[in-house]
Short mmCIF file of C-alpha atoms in Angstrom, two decimals:
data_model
loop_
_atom_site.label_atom_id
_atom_site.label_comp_id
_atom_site.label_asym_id
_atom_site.label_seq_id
_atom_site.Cartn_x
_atom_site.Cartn_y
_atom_site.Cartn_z
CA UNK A 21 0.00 0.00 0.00
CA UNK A 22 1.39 3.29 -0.83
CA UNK A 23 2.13 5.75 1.44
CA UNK A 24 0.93 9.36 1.63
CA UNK A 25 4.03 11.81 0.70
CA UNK A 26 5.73 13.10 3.97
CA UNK A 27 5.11 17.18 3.45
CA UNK A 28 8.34 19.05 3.26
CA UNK A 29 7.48 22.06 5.08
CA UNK A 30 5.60 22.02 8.68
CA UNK A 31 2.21 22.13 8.96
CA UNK A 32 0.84 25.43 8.14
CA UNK A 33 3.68 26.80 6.16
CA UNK A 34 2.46 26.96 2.73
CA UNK A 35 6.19 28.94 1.30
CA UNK A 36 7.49 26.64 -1.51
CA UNK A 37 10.91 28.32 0.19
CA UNK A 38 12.46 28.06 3.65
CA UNK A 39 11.39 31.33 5.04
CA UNK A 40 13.72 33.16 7.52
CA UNK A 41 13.29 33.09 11.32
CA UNK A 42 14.28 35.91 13.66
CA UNK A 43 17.53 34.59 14.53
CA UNK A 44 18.13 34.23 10.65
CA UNK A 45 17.07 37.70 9.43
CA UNK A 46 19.24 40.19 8.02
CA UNK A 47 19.97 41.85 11.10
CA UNK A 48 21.40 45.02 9.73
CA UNK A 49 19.36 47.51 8.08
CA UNK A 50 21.86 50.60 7.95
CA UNK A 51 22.43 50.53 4.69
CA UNK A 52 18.80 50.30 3.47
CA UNK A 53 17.75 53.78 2.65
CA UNK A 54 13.85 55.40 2.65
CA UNK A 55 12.01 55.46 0.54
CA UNK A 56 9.27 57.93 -0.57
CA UNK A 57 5.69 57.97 0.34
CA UNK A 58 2.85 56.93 -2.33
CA UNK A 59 1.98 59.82 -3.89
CA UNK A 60 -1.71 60.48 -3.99
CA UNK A 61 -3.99 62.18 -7.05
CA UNK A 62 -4.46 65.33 -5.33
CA UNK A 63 -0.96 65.72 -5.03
CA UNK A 64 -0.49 65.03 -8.00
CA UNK A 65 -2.86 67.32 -9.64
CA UNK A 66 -1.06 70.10 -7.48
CA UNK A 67 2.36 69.53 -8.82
CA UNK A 68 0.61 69.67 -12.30
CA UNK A 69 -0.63 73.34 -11.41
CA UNK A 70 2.35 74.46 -9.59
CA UNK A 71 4.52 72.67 -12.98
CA UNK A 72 2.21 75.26 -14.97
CA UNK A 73 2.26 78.40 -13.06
CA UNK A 74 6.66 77.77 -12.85
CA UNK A 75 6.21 77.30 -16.79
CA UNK A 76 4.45 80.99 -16.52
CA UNK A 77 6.19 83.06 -13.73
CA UNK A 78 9.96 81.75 -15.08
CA UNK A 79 9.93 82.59 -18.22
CA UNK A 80 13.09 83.70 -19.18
CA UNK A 81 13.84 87.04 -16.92
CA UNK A 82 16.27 88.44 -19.12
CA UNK A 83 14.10 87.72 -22.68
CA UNK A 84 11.48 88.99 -20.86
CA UNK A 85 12.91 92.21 -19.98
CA UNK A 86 13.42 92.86 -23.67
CA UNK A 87 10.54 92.19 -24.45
CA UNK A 88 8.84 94.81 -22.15
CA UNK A 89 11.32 97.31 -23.58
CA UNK A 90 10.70 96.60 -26.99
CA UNK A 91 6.71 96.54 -26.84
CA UNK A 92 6.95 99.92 -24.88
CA UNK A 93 8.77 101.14 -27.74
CA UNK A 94 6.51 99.45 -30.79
CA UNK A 95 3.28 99.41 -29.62
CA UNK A 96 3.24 102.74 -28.30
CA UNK A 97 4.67 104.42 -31.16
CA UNK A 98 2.36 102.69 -33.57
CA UNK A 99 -0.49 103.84 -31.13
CA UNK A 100 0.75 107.63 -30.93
CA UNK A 101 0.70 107.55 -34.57
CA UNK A 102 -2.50 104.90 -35.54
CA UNK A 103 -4.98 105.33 -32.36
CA UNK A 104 -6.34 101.56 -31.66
CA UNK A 105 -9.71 100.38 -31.91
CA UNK A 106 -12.03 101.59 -28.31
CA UNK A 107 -12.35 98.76 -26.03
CA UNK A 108 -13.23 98.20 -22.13
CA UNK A 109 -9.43 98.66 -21.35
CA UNK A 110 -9.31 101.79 -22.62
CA UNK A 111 -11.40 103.39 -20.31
CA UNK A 112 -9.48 104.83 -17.51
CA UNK A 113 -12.32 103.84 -14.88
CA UNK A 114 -12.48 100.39 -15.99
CA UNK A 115 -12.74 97.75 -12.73
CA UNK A 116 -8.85 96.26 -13.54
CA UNK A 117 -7.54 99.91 -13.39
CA UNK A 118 -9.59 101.41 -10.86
CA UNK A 119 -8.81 98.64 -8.07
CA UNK A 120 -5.89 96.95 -9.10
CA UNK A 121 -3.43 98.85 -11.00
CA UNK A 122 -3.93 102.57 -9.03
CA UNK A 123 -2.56 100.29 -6.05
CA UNK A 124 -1.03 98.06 -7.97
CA UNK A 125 1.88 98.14 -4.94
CA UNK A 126 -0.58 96.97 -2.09
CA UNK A 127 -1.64 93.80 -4.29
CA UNK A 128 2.16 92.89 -4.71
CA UNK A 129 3.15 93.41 -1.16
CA UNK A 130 -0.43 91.38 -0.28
CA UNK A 131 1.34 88.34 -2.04
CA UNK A 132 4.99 88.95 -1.97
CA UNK A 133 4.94 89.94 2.36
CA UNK A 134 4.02 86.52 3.36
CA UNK A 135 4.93 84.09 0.79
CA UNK A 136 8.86 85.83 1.81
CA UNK A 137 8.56 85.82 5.16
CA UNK A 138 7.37 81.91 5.39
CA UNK A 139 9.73 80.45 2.87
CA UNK A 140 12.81 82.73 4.64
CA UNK A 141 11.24 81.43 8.07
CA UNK A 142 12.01 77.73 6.70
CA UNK A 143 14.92 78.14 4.98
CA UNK A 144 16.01 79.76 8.25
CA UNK A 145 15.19 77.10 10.21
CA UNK A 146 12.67 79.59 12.38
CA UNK A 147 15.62 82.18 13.44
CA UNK A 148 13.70 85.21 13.57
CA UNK A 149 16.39 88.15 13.19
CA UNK A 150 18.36 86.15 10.70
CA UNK A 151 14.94 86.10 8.60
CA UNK A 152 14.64 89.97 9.20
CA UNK A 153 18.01 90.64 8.87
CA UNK A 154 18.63 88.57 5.32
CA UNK A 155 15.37 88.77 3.60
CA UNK A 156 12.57 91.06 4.52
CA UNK A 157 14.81 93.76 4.14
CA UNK A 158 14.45 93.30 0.45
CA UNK A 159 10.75 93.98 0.81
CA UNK A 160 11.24 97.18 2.71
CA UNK A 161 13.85 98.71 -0.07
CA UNK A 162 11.75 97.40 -2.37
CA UNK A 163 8.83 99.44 -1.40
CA UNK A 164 11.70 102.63 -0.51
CA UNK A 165 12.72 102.75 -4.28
CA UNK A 166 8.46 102.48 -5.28
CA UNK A 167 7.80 105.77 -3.44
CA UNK A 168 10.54 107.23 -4.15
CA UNK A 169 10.05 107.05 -8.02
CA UNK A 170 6.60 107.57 -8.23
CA UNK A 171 6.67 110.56 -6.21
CA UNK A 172 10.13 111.91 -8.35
CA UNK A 173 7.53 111.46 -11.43
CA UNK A 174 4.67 113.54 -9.89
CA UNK A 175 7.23 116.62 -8.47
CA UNK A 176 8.47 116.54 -12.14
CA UNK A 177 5.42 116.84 -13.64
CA UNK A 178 3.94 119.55 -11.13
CA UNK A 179 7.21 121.34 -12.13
CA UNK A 180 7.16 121.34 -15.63
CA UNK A 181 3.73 121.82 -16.91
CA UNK A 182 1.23 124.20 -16.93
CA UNK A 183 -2.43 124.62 -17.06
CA UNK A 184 -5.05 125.34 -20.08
CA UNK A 185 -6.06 128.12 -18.22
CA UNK A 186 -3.36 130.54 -16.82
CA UNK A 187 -4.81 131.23 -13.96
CA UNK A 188 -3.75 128.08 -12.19
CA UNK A 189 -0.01 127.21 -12.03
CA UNK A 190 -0.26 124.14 -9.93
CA UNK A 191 -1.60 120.64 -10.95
CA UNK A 192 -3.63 120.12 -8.04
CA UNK A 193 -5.94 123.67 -8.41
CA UNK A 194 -5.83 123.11 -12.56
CA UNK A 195 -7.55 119.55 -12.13
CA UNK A 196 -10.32 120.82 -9.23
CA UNK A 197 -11.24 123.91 -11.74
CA UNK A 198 -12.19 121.43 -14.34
CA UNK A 199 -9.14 122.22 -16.37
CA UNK A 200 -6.23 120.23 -18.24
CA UNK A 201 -2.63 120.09 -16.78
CA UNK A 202 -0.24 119.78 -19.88
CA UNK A 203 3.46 118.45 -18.63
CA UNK A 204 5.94 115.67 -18.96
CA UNK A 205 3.94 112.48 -17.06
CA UNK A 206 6.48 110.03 -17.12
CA UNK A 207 4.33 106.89 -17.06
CA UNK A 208 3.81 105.30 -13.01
CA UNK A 209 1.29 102.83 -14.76
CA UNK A 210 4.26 101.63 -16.56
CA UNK A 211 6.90 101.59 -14.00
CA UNK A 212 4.54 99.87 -11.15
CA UNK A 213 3.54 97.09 -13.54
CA UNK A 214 7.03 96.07 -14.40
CA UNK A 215 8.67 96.72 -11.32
CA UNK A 216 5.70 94.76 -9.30
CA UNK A 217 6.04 91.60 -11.87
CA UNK A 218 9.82 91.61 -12.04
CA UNK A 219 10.03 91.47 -7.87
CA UNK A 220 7.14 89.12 -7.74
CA UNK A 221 8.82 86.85 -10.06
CA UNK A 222 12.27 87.42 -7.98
CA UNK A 223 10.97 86.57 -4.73
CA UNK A 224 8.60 83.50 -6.06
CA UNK A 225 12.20 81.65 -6.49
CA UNK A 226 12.29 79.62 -3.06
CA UNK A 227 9.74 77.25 -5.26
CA UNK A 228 12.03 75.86 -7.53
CA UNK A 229 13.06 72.43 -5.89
CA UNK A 230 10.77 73.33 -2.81
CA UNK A 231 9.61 69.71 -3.10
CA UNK A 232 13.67 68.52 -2.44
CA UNK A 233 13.86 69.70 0.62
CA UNK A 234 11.18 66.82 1.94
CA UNK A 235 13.69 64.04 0.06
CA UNK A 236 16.93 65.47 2.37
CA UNK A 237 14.57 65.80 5.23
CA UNK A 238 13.62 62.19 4.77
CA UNK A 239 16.98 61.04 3.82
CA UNK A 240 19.00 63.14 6.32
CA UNK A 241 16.79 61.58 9.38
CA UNK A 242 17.76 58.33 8.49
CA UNK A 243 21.32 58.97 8.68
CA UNK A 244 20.75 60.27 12.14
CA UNK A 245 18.93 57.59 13.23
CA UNK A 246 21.70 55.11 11.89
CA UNK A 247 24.54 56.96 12.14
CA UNK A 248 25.44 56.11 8.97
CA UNK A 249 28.70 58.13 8.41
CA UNK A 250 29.05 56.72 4.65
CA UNK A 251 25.92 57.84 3.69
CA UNK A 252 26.17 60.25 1.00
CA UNK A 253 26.68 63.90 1.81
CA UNK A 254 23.19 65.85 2.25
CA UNK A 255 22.65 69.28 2.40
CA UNK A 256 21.15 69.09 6.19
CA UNK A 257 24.36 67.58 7.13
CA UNK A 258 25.45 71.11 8.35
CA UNK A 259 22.14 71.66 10.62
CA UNK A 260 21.98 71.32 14.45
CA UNK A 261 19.86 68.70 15.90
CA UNK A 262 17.00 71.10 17.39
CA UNK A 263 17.22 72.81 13.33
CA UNK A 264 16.90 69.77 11.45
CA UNK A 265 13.73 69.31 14.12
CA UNK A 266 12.30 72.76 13.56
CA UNK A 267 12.47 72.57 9.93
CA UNK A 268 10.86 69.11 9.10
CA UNK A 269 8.04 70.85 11.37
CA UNK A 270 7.94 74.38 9.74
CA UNK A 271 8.01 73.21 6.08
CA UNK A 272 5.62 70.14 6.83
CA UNK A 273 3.40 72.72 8.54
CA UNK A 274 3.35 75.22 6.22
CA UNK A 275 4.02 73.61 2.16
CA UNK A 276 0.36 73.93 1.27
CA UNK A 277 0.04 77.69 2.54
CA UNK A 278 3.21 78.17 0.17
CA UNK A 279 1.65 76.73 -2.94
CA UNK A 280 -1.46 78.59 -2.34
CA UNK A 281 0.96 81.98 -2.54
CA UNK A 282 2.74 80.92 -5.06
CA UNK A 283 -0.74 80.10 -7.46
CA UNK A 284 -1.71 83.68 -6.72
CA UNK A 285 1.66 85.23 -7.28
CA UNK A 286 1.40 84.26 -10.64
CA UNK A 287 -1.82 85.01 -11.21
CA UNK A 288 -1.18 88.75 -10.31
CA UNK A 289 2.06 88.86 -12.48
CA UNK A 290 -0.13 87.79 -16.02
CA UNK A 291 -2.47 90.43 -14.59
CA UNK A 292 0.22 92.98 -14.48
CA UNK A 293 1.22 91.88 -18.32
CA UNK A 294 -1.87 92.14 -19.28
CA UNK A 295 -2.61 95.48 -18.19
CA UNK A 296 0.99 96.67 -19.31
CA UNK A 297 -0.41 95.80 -22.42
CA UNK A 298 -3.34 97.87 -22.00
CA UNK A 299 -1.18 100.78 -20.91
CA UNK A 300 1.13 100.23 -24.09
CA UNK A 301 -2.19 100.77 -26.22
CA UNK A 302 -4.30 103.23 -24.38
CA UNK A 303 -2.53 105.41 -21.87
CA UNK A 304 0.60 108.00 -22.25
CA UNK A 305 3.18 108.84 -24.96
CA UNK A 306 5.81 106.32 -26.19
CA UNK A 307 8.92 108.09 -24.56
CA UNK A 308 6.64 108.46 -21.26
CA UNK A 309 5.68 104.76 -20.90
CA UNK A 310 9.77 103.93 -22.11
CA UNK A 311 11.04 106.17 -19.20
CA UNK A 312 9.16 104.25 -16.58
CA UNK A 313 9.99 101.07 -18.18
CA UNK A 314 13.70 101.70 -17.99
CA UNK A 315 13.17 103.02 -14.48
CA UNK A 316 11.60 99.90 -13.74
CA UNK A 317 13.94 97.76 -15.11
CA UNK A 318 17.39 99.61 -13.86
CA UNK A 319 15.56 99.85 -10.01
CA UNK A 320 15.30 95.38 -10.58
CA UNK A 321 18.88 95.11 -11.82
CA UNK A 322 20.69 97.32 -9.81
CA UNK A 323 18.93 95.59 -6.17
CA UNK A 324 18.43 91.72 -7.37
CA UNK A 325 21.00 91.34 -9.74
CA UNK A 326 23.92 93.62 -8.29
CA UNK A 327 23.09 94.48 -4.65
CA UNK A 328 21.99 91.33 -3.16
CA UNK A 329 24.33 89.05 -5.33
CA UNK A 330 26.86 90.59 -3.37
CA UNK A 331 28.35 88.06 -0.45
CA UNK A 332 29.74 91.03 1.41
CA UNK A 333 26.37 93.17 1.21
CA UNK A 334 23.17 92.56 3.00
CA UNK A 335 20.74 91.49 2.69
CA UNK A 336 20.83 88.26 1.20
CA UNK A 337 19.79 87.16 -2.42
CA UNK A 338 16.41 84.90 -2.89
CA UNK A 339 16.30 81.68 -1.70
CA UNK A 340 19.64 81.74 0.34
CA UNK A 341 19.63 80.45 4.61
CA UNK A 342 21.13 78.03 6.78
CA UNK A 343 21.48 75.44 3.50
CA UNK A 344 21.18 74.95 0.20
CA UNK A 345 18.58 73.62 -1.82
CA UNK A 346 18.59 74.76 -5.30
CA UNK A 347 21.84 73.12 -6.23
CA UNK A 348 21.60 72.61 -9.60
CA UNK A 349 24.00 69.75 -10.98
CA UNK A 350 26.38 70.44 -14.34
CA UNK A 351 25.47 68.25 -17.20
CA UNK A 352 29.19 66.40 -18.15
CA UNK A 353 30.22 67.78 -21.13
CA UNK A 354 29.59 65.40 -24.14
CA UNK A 355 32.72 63.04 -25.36
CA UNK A 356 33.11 63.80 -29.05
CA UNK A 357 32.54 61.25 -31.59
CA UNK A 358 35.60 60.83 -33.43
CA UNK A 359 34.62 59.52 -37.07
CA UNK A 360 37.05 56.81 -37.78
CA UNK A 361 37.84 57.92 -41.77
CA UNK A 362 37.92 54.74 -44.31
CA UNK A 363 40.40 56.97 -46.05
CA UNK A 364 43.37 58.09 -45.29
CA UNK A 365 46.64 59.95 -47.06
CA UNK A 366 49.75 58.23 -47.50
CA UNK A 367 52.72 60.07 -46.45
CA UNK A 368 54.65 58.80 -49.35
CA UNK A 369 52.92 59.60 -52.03
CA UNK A 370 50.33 62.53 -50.56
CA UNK A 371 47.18 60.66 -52.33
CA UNK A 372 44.48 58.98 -50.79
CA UNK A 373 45.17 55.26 -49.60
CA UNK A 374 41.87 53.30 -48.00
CA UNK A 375 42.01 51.22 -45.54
CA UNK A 376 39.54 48.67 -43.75
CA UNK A 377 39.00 48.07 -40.29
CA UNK A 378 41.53 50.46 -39.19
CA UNK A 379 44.33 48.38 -41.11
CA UNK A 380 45.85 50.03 -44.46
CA UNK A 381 44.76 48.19 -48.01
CA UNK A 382 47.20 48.37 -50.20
CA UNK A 383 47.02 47.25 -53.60
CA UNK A 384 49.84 46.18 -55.39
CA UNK A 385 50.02 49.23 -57.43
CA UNK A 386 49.92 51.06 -54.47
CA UNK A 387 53.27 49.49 -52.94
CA UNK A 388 55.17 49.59 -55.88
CA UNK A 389 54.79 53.60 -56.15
CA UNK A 390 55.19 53.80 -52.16
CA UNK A 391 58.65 51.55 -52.85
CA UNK A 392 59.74 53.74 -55.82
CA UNK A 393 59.40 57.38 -54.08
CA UNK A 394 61.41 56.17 -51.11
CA UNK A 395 64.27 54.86 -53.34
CA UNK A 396 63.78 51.38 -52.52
CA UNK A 397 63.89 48.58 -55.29
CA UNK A 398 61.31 46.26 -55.03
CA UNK A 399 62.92 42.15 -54.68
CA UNK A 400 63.28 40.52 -57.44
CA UNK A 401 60.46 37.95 -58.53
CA UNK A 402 58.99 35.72 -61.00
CA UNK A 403 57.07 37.96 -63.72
CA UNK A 404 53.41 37.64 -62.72
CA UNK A 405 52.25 38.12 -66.38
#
């Protein structure tokens, strides 16, 4: 009679392996590193609209730049020359122009204030006077060189104009009699819509690899918790204990309240192109609106591309604290492709000699010339004909 087949395994262990018991495990984990969370839909929908609104508010700084200069120049001079066709913009009362772009400064320093203050906060690792003292400065002279400008334009048009009616010779008492004030208005419309979207797209710049800093946090834990001095170098490495704490709570805390600024950041800097654009057609003379754009655009370079690029000079430049997130890595430069030729000349005789597979082929013609222009007589030999 046959016998039923012994099972292998113990009863109750259904592994077609011998599994591993405690004592048998792998013991060390050190070297096994985290890894990231699932990501869900909604955050991925976000990173789709924050991908988008980078796409928008990073344009190229410098291409855009020229471009404000050049459509200050073109489109007003066609439309000092050619009036455009009457629309809803051109109506100096219209809603965008009545409570936007006459304080066109409060809506940037509505966004720009707290979206600078939280992202310095983090990057500071929530050291309060370091945040004052490196980065809201730049928000303060920022707002310094907007009064002083627009009120520069308004004493030198009070200065050099005068009224319809002689009468008057101030701007204020012309305009309440009913009359016209005739003078040089360099254009503030102009100057506060590029200055306001050149800082707004300056200080939006902690964003870029925002979402890195939760990989090192991640990452830089773990080599705590190991003490894993091979791990590879992060840049938390540098940060205290009680830092590395209050930043994995600060930017865990406050990452959504930062994409929600950032969204409306660059909302209000296509809504200061697009009413540039409706200044450019409607409102001022060509040299007025190119003054204020060059104002504009000196006031940008001189602080964020001069002043706070400086290591020596505070305050510090955007996105810059107690480490560095926005390292970006050089791209090797490309080996070149050397083409191996199937031709190449022969020294003895300056023509053309191919060759195949790297090896000289010689014909027999060939050989007989090379032997003859180096003075060399060929060996003797049975005639081959």
């Amino acid at each position: 009679m046959v016998s039923k087949r012994r099972p292998i395994h113990p009863v109750g262990q259904t592994m077609n392996f011998r599994g591993s018991t405690a004592g048998e495990g792998r013991g060390e984990t050190k070297g096994t590193r985290p890894t990231t969370a699932p990501t869900s839909i909604r955050e991925v929908l976000t990173m789709m609209v924050l991908y988008v609104c980078k796409k928008a508010i990073f344009y190229d700084t410098n291409l855009k730049v020229a471009l404000y200069l050049g459509s200050l120049f073109l489109i007003s001079l066609i439309g000092d020359f050619m009036p455009y066709p009457r629309t809803y913009f051109a109506r100096s009362d219209n809603l965008f122009n009545q409570y936007f772009v006459k304080i066109g400064w409060f809506w940037t320093l509505i966004l720009t204030t707290p979206f600078t203050l939280i992202t310095s906060f983090i990057l500071c690792c929530g050291d309060v006077k370091r945040m004052i003292k490196h980065h809201i400065v730049r928000i303060g002279i920022a707002t310094v060189f907007w009064y002083v400008w627009t009120k520069l334009f308004f004493v030198f048009e009070s200065s050099y104009g005068r009224c319809t009616d002689k009468r008057f010779d101030t701007k204020p008492t012309c305009l309440k009699a009913g009359f016209l004030w005739n003078g040089f208005d360099i254009s503030g419309h102009a100057f506060i819509l590029i200055y306001s979207s050149l800082v707004l797209i300056e200080e939006a710049r902690p964003i870029v690899n925002w979402e890195s800093i939760k990989e090192h946090l991640r990452n830089e834990e773990h080599n705590r918790a190991t003490m894993d001095s091979a791990a590879a170098r992060n840049p938390l490495s540098n940060l205290k204990d009680d830092e590395l704490a209050r930043l994995s709570y600060l930017y865990t805390r406050y990452t959504p309240l930062i994409r929600l600024l950032f969204v409306a950041m660059t909302v209000l800097q296509l809504l200061w192109d697009v009413m540039l654009v409706s200044t450019m057609l409607y409102f001022h003379k060509m040299i007025e609106k190119v003054l204020g754009g060059i104002f504009a655009i000196l006031t940008w370079f001189f602080t964020y591309r001069f002043w706070y690029t400086s290591p020596t000079i505070l305050p510090d430049s955007v996105g810059k604290g107690l480490f560095n997130y926005q390292v970006v890595k050089s791209r090797p430069d490309p080996i070149p492709m050397r083409r191996n030729n199937s031709v190449i000349i022969n020294p003895a005789t300056g023509k053309p000699m191919p060759r195949f597979m790297g090896m000289p082929l010689n014909t027999g013609r060939q050989m007989d010339g090379a032997a003859t222009s180096n003075g060399l007589n060929p060996e003797p030999g049975p005639n081959r004909f």
